[in-house]
mmCIF file with all atom_site columns, C-alpha atoms in Angstrom:
data_model
loop_
_atom_site.group_PDB
_atom_site.id
_atom_site.type_symbol
_atom_site.label_atom_id
_atom_site.label_alt_id
_atom_site.label_comp_id
_atom_site.label_asym_id
_atom_site.label_entity_id
_atom_site.label_seq_id
_atom_site.pdbx_PDB_ins_code
_atom_site.Cartn_x
_atom_site.Cartn_y
_atom_site.Cartn_z
_atom_site.occupancy
_atom_site.B_iso_or_equiv
_atom_site.pdbx_formal_charge
_atom_site.auth_seq_id
_atom_site.auth_comp_id
_atom_site.auth_asym_id
_atom_site.auth_atom_id
_atom_site.pdbx_PDB_model_num
ATOM 1   C CA . MET L 1 1   ? -0.375  0.320  0.336   1.00 0.00 ? 175 MET L CA 1
ATOM 2   C CA . THR L 1 2   ? 3.227   2.178  0.699   1.00 0.00 ? 176 THR L CA 1
ATOM 3   C CA . ASP L 1 3   ? 3.749   2.116  -3.072  1.00 0.00 ? 177 ASP L CA 1
ATOM 4   C CA . GLU L 1 4   ? 5.644   5.471  -4.421  1.00 0.00 ? 178 GLU L CA 1
ATOM 5   C CA . LYS L 1 5   ? 4.633   5.757  -7.933  1.00 0.00 ? 179 LYS L CA 1
ATOM 6   C CA . GLN L 1 6   ? 4.322   9.010  -8.147  1.00 0.00 ? 180 GLN L CA 1
ATOM 7   C CA . PRO L 1 7   ? 8.121   11.009 -8.087  1.00 0.00 ? 181 PRO L CA 1
ATOM 8   C CA . PHE L 1 8   ? 8.337   11.111 -12.025 1.00 0.00 ? 182 PHE L CA 1
ATOM 9   C CA . SER L 1 9   ? 11.629  11.900 -13.736 1.00 0.00 ? 183 SER L CA 1
ATOM 10  C CA . GLY L 1 10  ? 10.564  14.160 -16.060 1.00 0.00 ? 184 GLY L CA 1
ATOM 11  C CA . SER L 1 11  ? 12.461  18.125 -16.198 1.00 0.00 ? 185 SER L CA 1
ATOM 12  C CA . ARG L 1 12  ? 9.524   20.590 -16.536 1.00 0.00 ? 186 ARG L CA 1
ATOM 13  C CA . GLN L 1 13  ? 5.682   19.820 -16.255 1.00 0.00 ? 187 GLN L CA 1
ATOM 14  C CA . ARG L 1 14  ? 2.268   22.330 -17.464 1.00 0.00 ? 188 ARG L CA 1
ATOM 15  C CA . ILE L 1 15  ? 1.735   24.410 -14.217 1.00 0.00 ? 189 ILE L CA 1
ATOM 16  C CA . ASP L 1 16  ? -2.094  23.216 -14.940 1.00 0.00 ? 190 ASP L CA 1
ATOM 17  C CA . LYS L 1 17  ? -1.446  19.795 -14.776 1.00 0.00 ? 191 LYS L CA 1
ATOM 18  C CA . TRP L 1 18  ? 1.137   19.824 -11.958 1.00 0.00 ? 192 TRP L CA 1
ATOM 19  C CA . LEU L 1 19  ? -1.516  21.764 -10.079 1.00 0.00 ? 193 LEU L CA 1
ATOM 20  C CA . PHE L 1 20  ? -4.159  18.988 -10.923 1.00 0.00 ? 194 PHE L CA 1
ATOM 21  C CA . PHE L 1 21  ? -2.103  16.318 -9.924  1.00 0.00 ? 195 PHE L CA 1
ATOM 22  C CA . ALA L 1 22  ? -0.986  17.365 -6.956  1.00 0.00 ? 196 ALA L CA 1
ATOM 23  C CA . ARG L 1 23  ? -4.464  17.521 -5.738  1.00 0.00 ? 197 ARG L CA 1
ATOM 24  C CA . MET L 1 24  ? -4.405  21.740 -5.622  1.00 0.00 ? 198 MET L CA 1
ATOM 25  C CA . VAL L 1 25  ? -7.796  22.036 -7.534  1.00 0.00 ? 199 VAL L CA 1
ATOM 26  C CA . LYS L 1 26  ? -10.408 19.618 -8.917  1.00 0.00 ? 200 LYS L CA 1
ATOM 27  C CA . SER L 1 27  ? -9.745  20.086 -12.190 1.00 0.00 ? 201 SER L CA 1
ATOM 28  C CA . ARG L 1 28  ? -7.336  21.048 -14.400 1.00 0.00 ? 202 ARG L CA 1
ATOM 29  C CA . SER L 1 29  ? -9.984  23.523 -16.420 1.00 0.00 ? 203 SER L CA 1
ATOM 30  C CA . LEU L 1 30  ? -10.031 25.312 -12.645 1.00 0.00 ? 204 LEU L CA 1
ATOM 31  C CA . ALA L 1 31  ? -6.276  25.293 -12.270 1.00 0.00 ? 205 ALA L CA 1
ATOM 32  C CA . GLN L 1 32  ? -5.923  26.977 -15.662 1.00 0.00 ? 206 GLN L CA 1
ATOM 33  C CA . PHE L 1 33  ? -8.820  29.487 -14.443 1.00 0.00 ? 207 PHE L CA 1
ATOM 34  C CA . TYR L 1 34  ? -6.467  30.482 -11.527 1.00 0.00 ? 208 TYR L CA 1
ATOM 35  C CA . VAL L 1 35  ? -3.472  30.904 -13.736 1.00 0.00 ? 209 VAL L CA 1
ATOM 36  C CA . GLN L 1 36  ? -4.786  32.924 -16.325 1.00 0.00 ? 210 GLN L CA 1
ATOM 37  C CA . ASN L 1 37  ? -6.718  35.329 -13.339 1.00 0.00 ? 211 ASN L CA 1
ATOM 38  C CA . GLY L 1 38  ? -3.006  35.761 -12.050 1.00 0.00 ? 212 GLY L CA 1
ATOM 39  C CA . SER L 1 39  ? -3.395  33.633 -8.467  1.00 0.00 ? 213 SER L CA 1
ATOM 40  C CA . VAL L 1 40  ? -0.834  31.541 -9.643  1.00 0.00 ? 214 VAL L CA 1
ATOM 41  C CA . ARG L 1 41  ? 3.040   32.827 -8.562  1.00 0.00 ? 215 ARG L CA 1
ATOM 42  C CA . VAL L 1 42  ? 6.001   30.867 -9.526  1.00 0.00 ? 216 VAL L CA 1
ATOM 43  C CA . ASN L 1 43  ? 9.142   31.659 -7.830  1.00 0.00 ? 217 ASN L CA 1
ATOM 44  C CA . GLY L 1 44  ? 7.446   35.106 -7.173  1.00 0.00 ? 218 GLY L CA 1
ATOM 45  C CA . GLU L 1 45  ? 6.722   35.456 -10.657 1.00 0.00 ? 219 GLU L CA 1
ATOM 46  C CA . ARG L 1 46  ? 2.606   35.927 -12.053 1.00 0.00 ? 220 ARG L CA 1
ATOM 47  C CA . ILE L 1 47  ? 2.395   33.265 -14.356 1.00 0.00 ? 221 ILE L CA 1
ATOM 48  C CA . THR L 1 48  ? 0.042   33.681 -16.768 1.00 0.00 ? 222 THR L CA 1
ATOM 49  C CA . GLN L 1 49  ? 0.020   31.365 -19.061 1.00 0.00 ? 223 GLN L CA 1
ATOM 50  C CA . SER L 1 50  ? -1.287  27.253 -18.590 1.00 0.00 ? 224 SER L CA 1
ATOM 51  C CA . SER L 1 51  ? 1.485   26.144 -20.457 1.00 0.00 ? 225 SER L CA 1
ATOM 52  C CA . PHE L 1 52  ? 4.371   27.703 -18.070 1.00 0.00 ? 226 PHE L CA 1
ATOM 53  C CA . GLY L 1 53  ? 6.528   24.424 -16.973 1.00 0.00 ? 227 GLY L CA 1
ATOM 54  C CA . VAL L 1 54  ? 7.482   23.996 -13.515 1.00 0.00 ? 228 VAL L CA 1
ATOM 55  C CA . LYS L 1 55  ? 10.546  21.619 -12.343 1.00 0.00 ? 229 LYS L CA 1
ATOM 56  C CA . ALA L 1 56  ? 11.377  20.194 -8.591  1.00 0.00 ? 230 ALA L CA 1
ATOM 57  C CA . GLY L 1 57  ? 12.683  23.083 -6.730  1.00 0.00 ? 231 GLY L CA 1
ATOM 58  C CA . ASP L 1 58  ? 10.107  25.501 -8.162  1.00 0.00 ? 232 ASP L CA 1
ATOM 59  C CA . ARG L 1 59  ? 8.129   27.669 -5.350  1.00 0.00 ? 233 ARG L CA 1
ATOM 60  C CA . ILE L 1 60  ? 4.598   27.843 -5.918  1.00 0.00 ? 234 ILE L CA 1
ATOM 61  C CA . GLU L 1 61  ? 2.217   30.881 -4.535  1.00 0.00 ? 235 GLU L CA 1
ATOM 62  C CA . LEU L 1 62  ? -1.652  29.783 -5.090  1.00 0.00 ? 236 LEU L CA 1
ATOM 63  C CA . SER L 1 63  ? -4.461  32.384 -3.859  1.00 0.00 ? 237 SER L CA 1
ATOM 64  C CA . LEU L 1 64  ? -7.126  30.201 -3.711  1.00 0.00 ? 238 LEU L CA 1
ATOM 65  C CA . GLU L 1 65  ? -10.943 31.685 -2.685  1.00 0.00 ? 239 GLU L CA 1
ATOM 66  C CA . ARG L 1 66  ? -10.109 31.097 1.464   1.00 0.00 ? 240 ARG L CA 1
ATOM 67  C CA . ARG L 1 67  ? -6.286  30.387 1.721   1.00 0.00 ? 241 ARG L CA 1
ATOM 68  C CA . ASP L 1 68  ? -3.712  31.172 0.038   1.00 0.00 ? 242 ASP L CA 1
ATOM 69  C CA . ILE L 1 69  ? -0.608  28.166 -0.640  1.00 0.00 ? 243 ILE L CA 1
ATOM 70  C CA . VAL L 1 70  ? 2.496   28.124 -0.656  1.00 0.00 ? 244 VAL L CA 1
ATOM 71  C CA . LEU L 1 71  ? 4.586   24.732 -2.077  1.00 0.00 ? 245 LEU L CA 1
ATOM 72  C CA . ILE L 1 72  ? 7.857   23.843 -3.010  1.00 0.00 ? 246 ILE L CA 1
ATOM 73  C CA . VAL L 1 73  ? 7.692   21.093 -6.027  1.00 0.00 ? 247 VAL L CA 1
ATOM 74  C CA . ARG L 1 74  ? 9.685   17.928 -5.385  1.00 0.00 ? 248 ARG L CA 1
ATOM 75  C CA . SER L 1 75  ? 9.061   16.812 -8.666  1.00 0.00 ? 249 SER L CA 1
ATOM 76  C CA . ALA L 1 76  ? 6.514   16.003 -11.246 1.00 0.00 ? 250 ALA L CA 1
ATOM 77  C CA . GLY L 1 77  ? 3.410   13.580 -11.519 1.00 0.00 ? 251 GLY L CA 1
ATOM 78  C CA . GLU L 1 78  ? 2.082   11.330 -13.971 1.00 0.00 ? 252 GLU L CA 1
ATOM 79  C CA . ARG L 1 79  ? -1.077  11.214 -12.722 1.00 0.00 ? 253 ARG L CA 1
ATOM 80  C CA . ARG L 1 80  ? -3.700  12.169 -10.256 1.00 0.00 ? 254 ARG L CA 1
ATOM 81  C CA . GLY L 1 81  ? -3.738  9.798  -7.998  1.00 0.00 ? 255 GLY L CA 1
ATOM 82  C CA . PRO L 1 82  ? -5.066  9.374  -3.981  1.00 0.00 ? 256 PRO L CA 1
ATOM 83  C CA . PHE L 1 83  ? -3.525  11.940 -1.765  1.00 0.00 ? 257 PHE L CA 1
ATOM 84  C CA . GLU L 1 84  ? -0.987  10.187 -0.213  1.00 0.00 ? 258 GLU L CA 1
ATOM 85  C CA . GLU L 1 85  ? 0.235   9.596  -3.750  1.00 0.00 ? 259 GLU L CA 1
ATOM 86  C CA . ALA L 1 86  ? -0.098  13.355 -4.272  1.00 0.00 ? 260 ALA L CA 1
ATOM 87  C CA . ARG L 1 87  ? 1.536   14.574 -1.088  1.00 0.00 ? 261 ARG L CA 1
ATOM 88  C CA . LEU L 1 88  ? 4.849   12.984 -2.590  1.00 0.00 ? 262 LEU L CA 1
ATOM 89  C CA . LEU L 1 89  ? 4.966   15.543 -5.588  1.00 0.00 ? 263 LEU L CA 1
ATOM 90  C CA . TYR L 1 90  ? 5.289   19.117 -3.030  1.00 0.00 ? 264 TYR L CA 1
ATOM 91  C CA . GLU L 1 91  ? 6.628   20.171 0.436   1.00 0.00 ? 265 GLU L CA 1
ATOM 92  C CA . ASP L 1 92  ? 4.024   21.887 1.793   1.00 0.00 ? 266 ASP L CA 1
ATOM 93  C CA . LEU L 1 93  ? 5.543   25.732 3.732   1.00 0.00 ? 267 LEU L CA 1
ATOM 94  C CA . THR L 1 94  ? 1.531   27.411 4.083   1.00 0.00 ? 268 THR L CA 1
ATOM 95  C CA . PRO L 1 95  ? 2.078   29.453 7.330   1.00 0.00 ? 269 PRO L CA 1
ATOM 96  C CA . PRO L 1 96  ? -0.674  28.083 9.984   1.00 0.00 ? 270 PRO L CA 1
ATOM 97  C CA . PRO L 1 97  ? -4.167  30.122 10.098  1.00 0.00 ? 271 PRO L CA 1
ATOM 98  C CA . ASP L 1 98  ? -4.044  32.424 12.353  1.00 0.00 ? 272 ASP L CA 1
ATOM 99  C CA . GLU L 1 99  ? -5.947  31.157 15.466  1.00 0.00 ? 273 GLU L CA 1
ATOM 100 C CA . THR L 1 100 ? -9.105  33.090 15.877  1.00 0.00 ? 274 THR L CA 1
ATOM 101 C CA . LYS L 1 101 ? -11.669 32.447 18.972  1.00 0.00 ? 275 LYS L CA 1
ATOM 102 C CA . ARG L 1 102 ? -13.992 30.175 18.106  1.00 0.00 ? 276 ARG L CA 1
ATOM 103 C CA . LEU L 1 103 ? -17.037 31.025 20.093  1.00 0.00 ? 277 LEU L CA 1
ATOM 104 C CA . THR L 1 104 ? -19.269 28.025 21.704  1.00 0.00 ? 278 THR L CA 1
ATOM 105 C CA . PRO L 1 105 ? -23.214 27.324 20.106  1.00 0.00 ? 279 PRO L CA 1
ATOM 106 C CA . PHE L 1 106 ? -24.688 29.347 22.922  1.00 0.00 ? 280 PHE L CA 1
ATOM 107 C CA . GLU L 1 107 ? -22.160 32.233 22.199  1.00 0.00 ? 281 GLU L CA 1
ATOM 108 C CA . GLN L 1 108 ? -22.786 32.371 18.867  1.00 0.00 ? 282 GLN L CA 1
ATOM 109 C CA . ALA L 1 109 ? -26.605 32.760 19.753  1.00 0.00 ? 283 ALA L CA 1
ATOM 110 C CA . LEU L 1 110 ? -26.342 35.179 22.059  1.00 0.00 ? 284 LEU L CA 1
ATOM 111 C CA . ARG L 1 111 ? -27.229 38.776 20.320  1.00 0.00 ? 285 ARG L CA 1
ATOM 112 C CA . SER L 1 112 ? -26.124 42.170 21.675  1.00 0.00 ? 286 SER L CA 1
ATOM 113 C CA . PRO L 1 113 ? -28.819 44.039 23.515  1.00 0.00 ? 287 PRO L CA 1
ATOM 114 C CA . GLY L 1 114 ? -30.319 46.740 21.065  1.00 0.00 ? 288 GLY L CA 1
ATOM 115 C CA . SER L 1 115 ? -29.285 45.030 17.551  1.00 0.00 ? 289 SER L CA 1
ATOM 116 C CA . GLY L 1 116 ? -31.315 43.383 15.305  1.00 0.00 ? 290 GLY L CA 1
ATOM 117 C CA . ARG L 1 117 ? -34.579 43.250 15.360  1.00 0.00 ? 291 ARG L CA 1
ATOM 118 C CA . PRO L 1 118 ? -36.636 43.897 18.677  1.00 0.00 ? 292 PRO L CA 1
ATOM 119 C CA . THR L 1 119 ? -37.913 41.024 20.708  1.00 0.00 ? 293 THR L CA 1
ATOM 120 C CA . LYS L 1 120 ? -41.824 40.798 21.795  1.00 0.00 ? 294 LYS L CA 1
ATOM 121 C CA . ARG L 1 121 ? -40.539 41.882 25.539  1.00 0.00 ? 295 ARG L CA 1
ATOM 122 C CA . ASP L 1 122 ? -38.671 44.885 23.713  1.00 0.00 ? 296 ASP L CA 1
ATOM 123 C CA . ARG L 1 123 ? -41.653 45.815 21.364  1.00 0.00 ? 297 ARG L CA 1
ATOM 124 C CA . ARG L 1 124 ? -43.935 45.226 24.639  1.00 0.00 ? 298 ARG L CA 1
ATOM 125 C CA . ALA L 1 125 ? -41.527 48.266 26.691  1.00 0.00 ? 299 ALA L CA 1
ATOM 126 C CA . ILE L 1 126 ? -40.951 50.503 23.981  1.00 0.00 ? 300 ILE L CA 1
ATOM 127 C CA . ASP L 1 127 ? -45.409 50.385 23.497  1.00 0.00 ? 301 ASP L CA 1
ATOM 128 C CA . ARG L 1 128 ? -45.313 51.158 27.053  1.00 0.00 ? 302 ARG L CA 1
ATOM 129 C CA . LEU L 1 129 ? -42.766 54.328 26.819  1.00 0.00 ? 303 LEU L CA 1
ATOM 130 C CA . ILE L 1 130 ? -44.656 55.617 24.086  1.00 0.00 ? 304 ILE L CA 1
ATOM 131 C CA . ALA L 1 131 ? -48.011 54.917 25.700  1.00 0.00 ? 305 ALA L CA 1
ATOM 132 C CA . ASP L 1 132 ? -46.610 56.804 28.649  1.00 0.00 ? 306 ASP L CA 1
ATOM 133 C CA . ASP L 1 133 ? -45.775 59.971 26.714  1.00 0.00 ? 307 ASP L CA 1
ATOM 134 C CA . ASP L 1 134 ? -49.234 60.685 25.270  1.00 0.00 ? 308 ASP L CA 1
#
């Protein structure tokens, strides 16, 4: 099961194929979309052509919708295999995400007073204030 098939001795591989084989994107067309929109940098330079060749040692910075990924290419791939096989194609240098304070479900349900739509209790209190002014 630990048959490491993925390392490939090819010198260069298209960036869109490499991103697909390394399981960074779900399809080659999506990889081409990211490349053409300038979301991919190789060795600090913005790449706009899917045919750009990457080789072992290149640093890839990929800006996805929800996160930024920094990778070092270890080798080219032959196919889109399972995650364990794809993981052999790169070294992940992505910094860990910032620790944000996670709210408990109870804390999420609470709202600060005066924000949002008034509750029934608030509306009755407002009605009493208005009635007292008349």
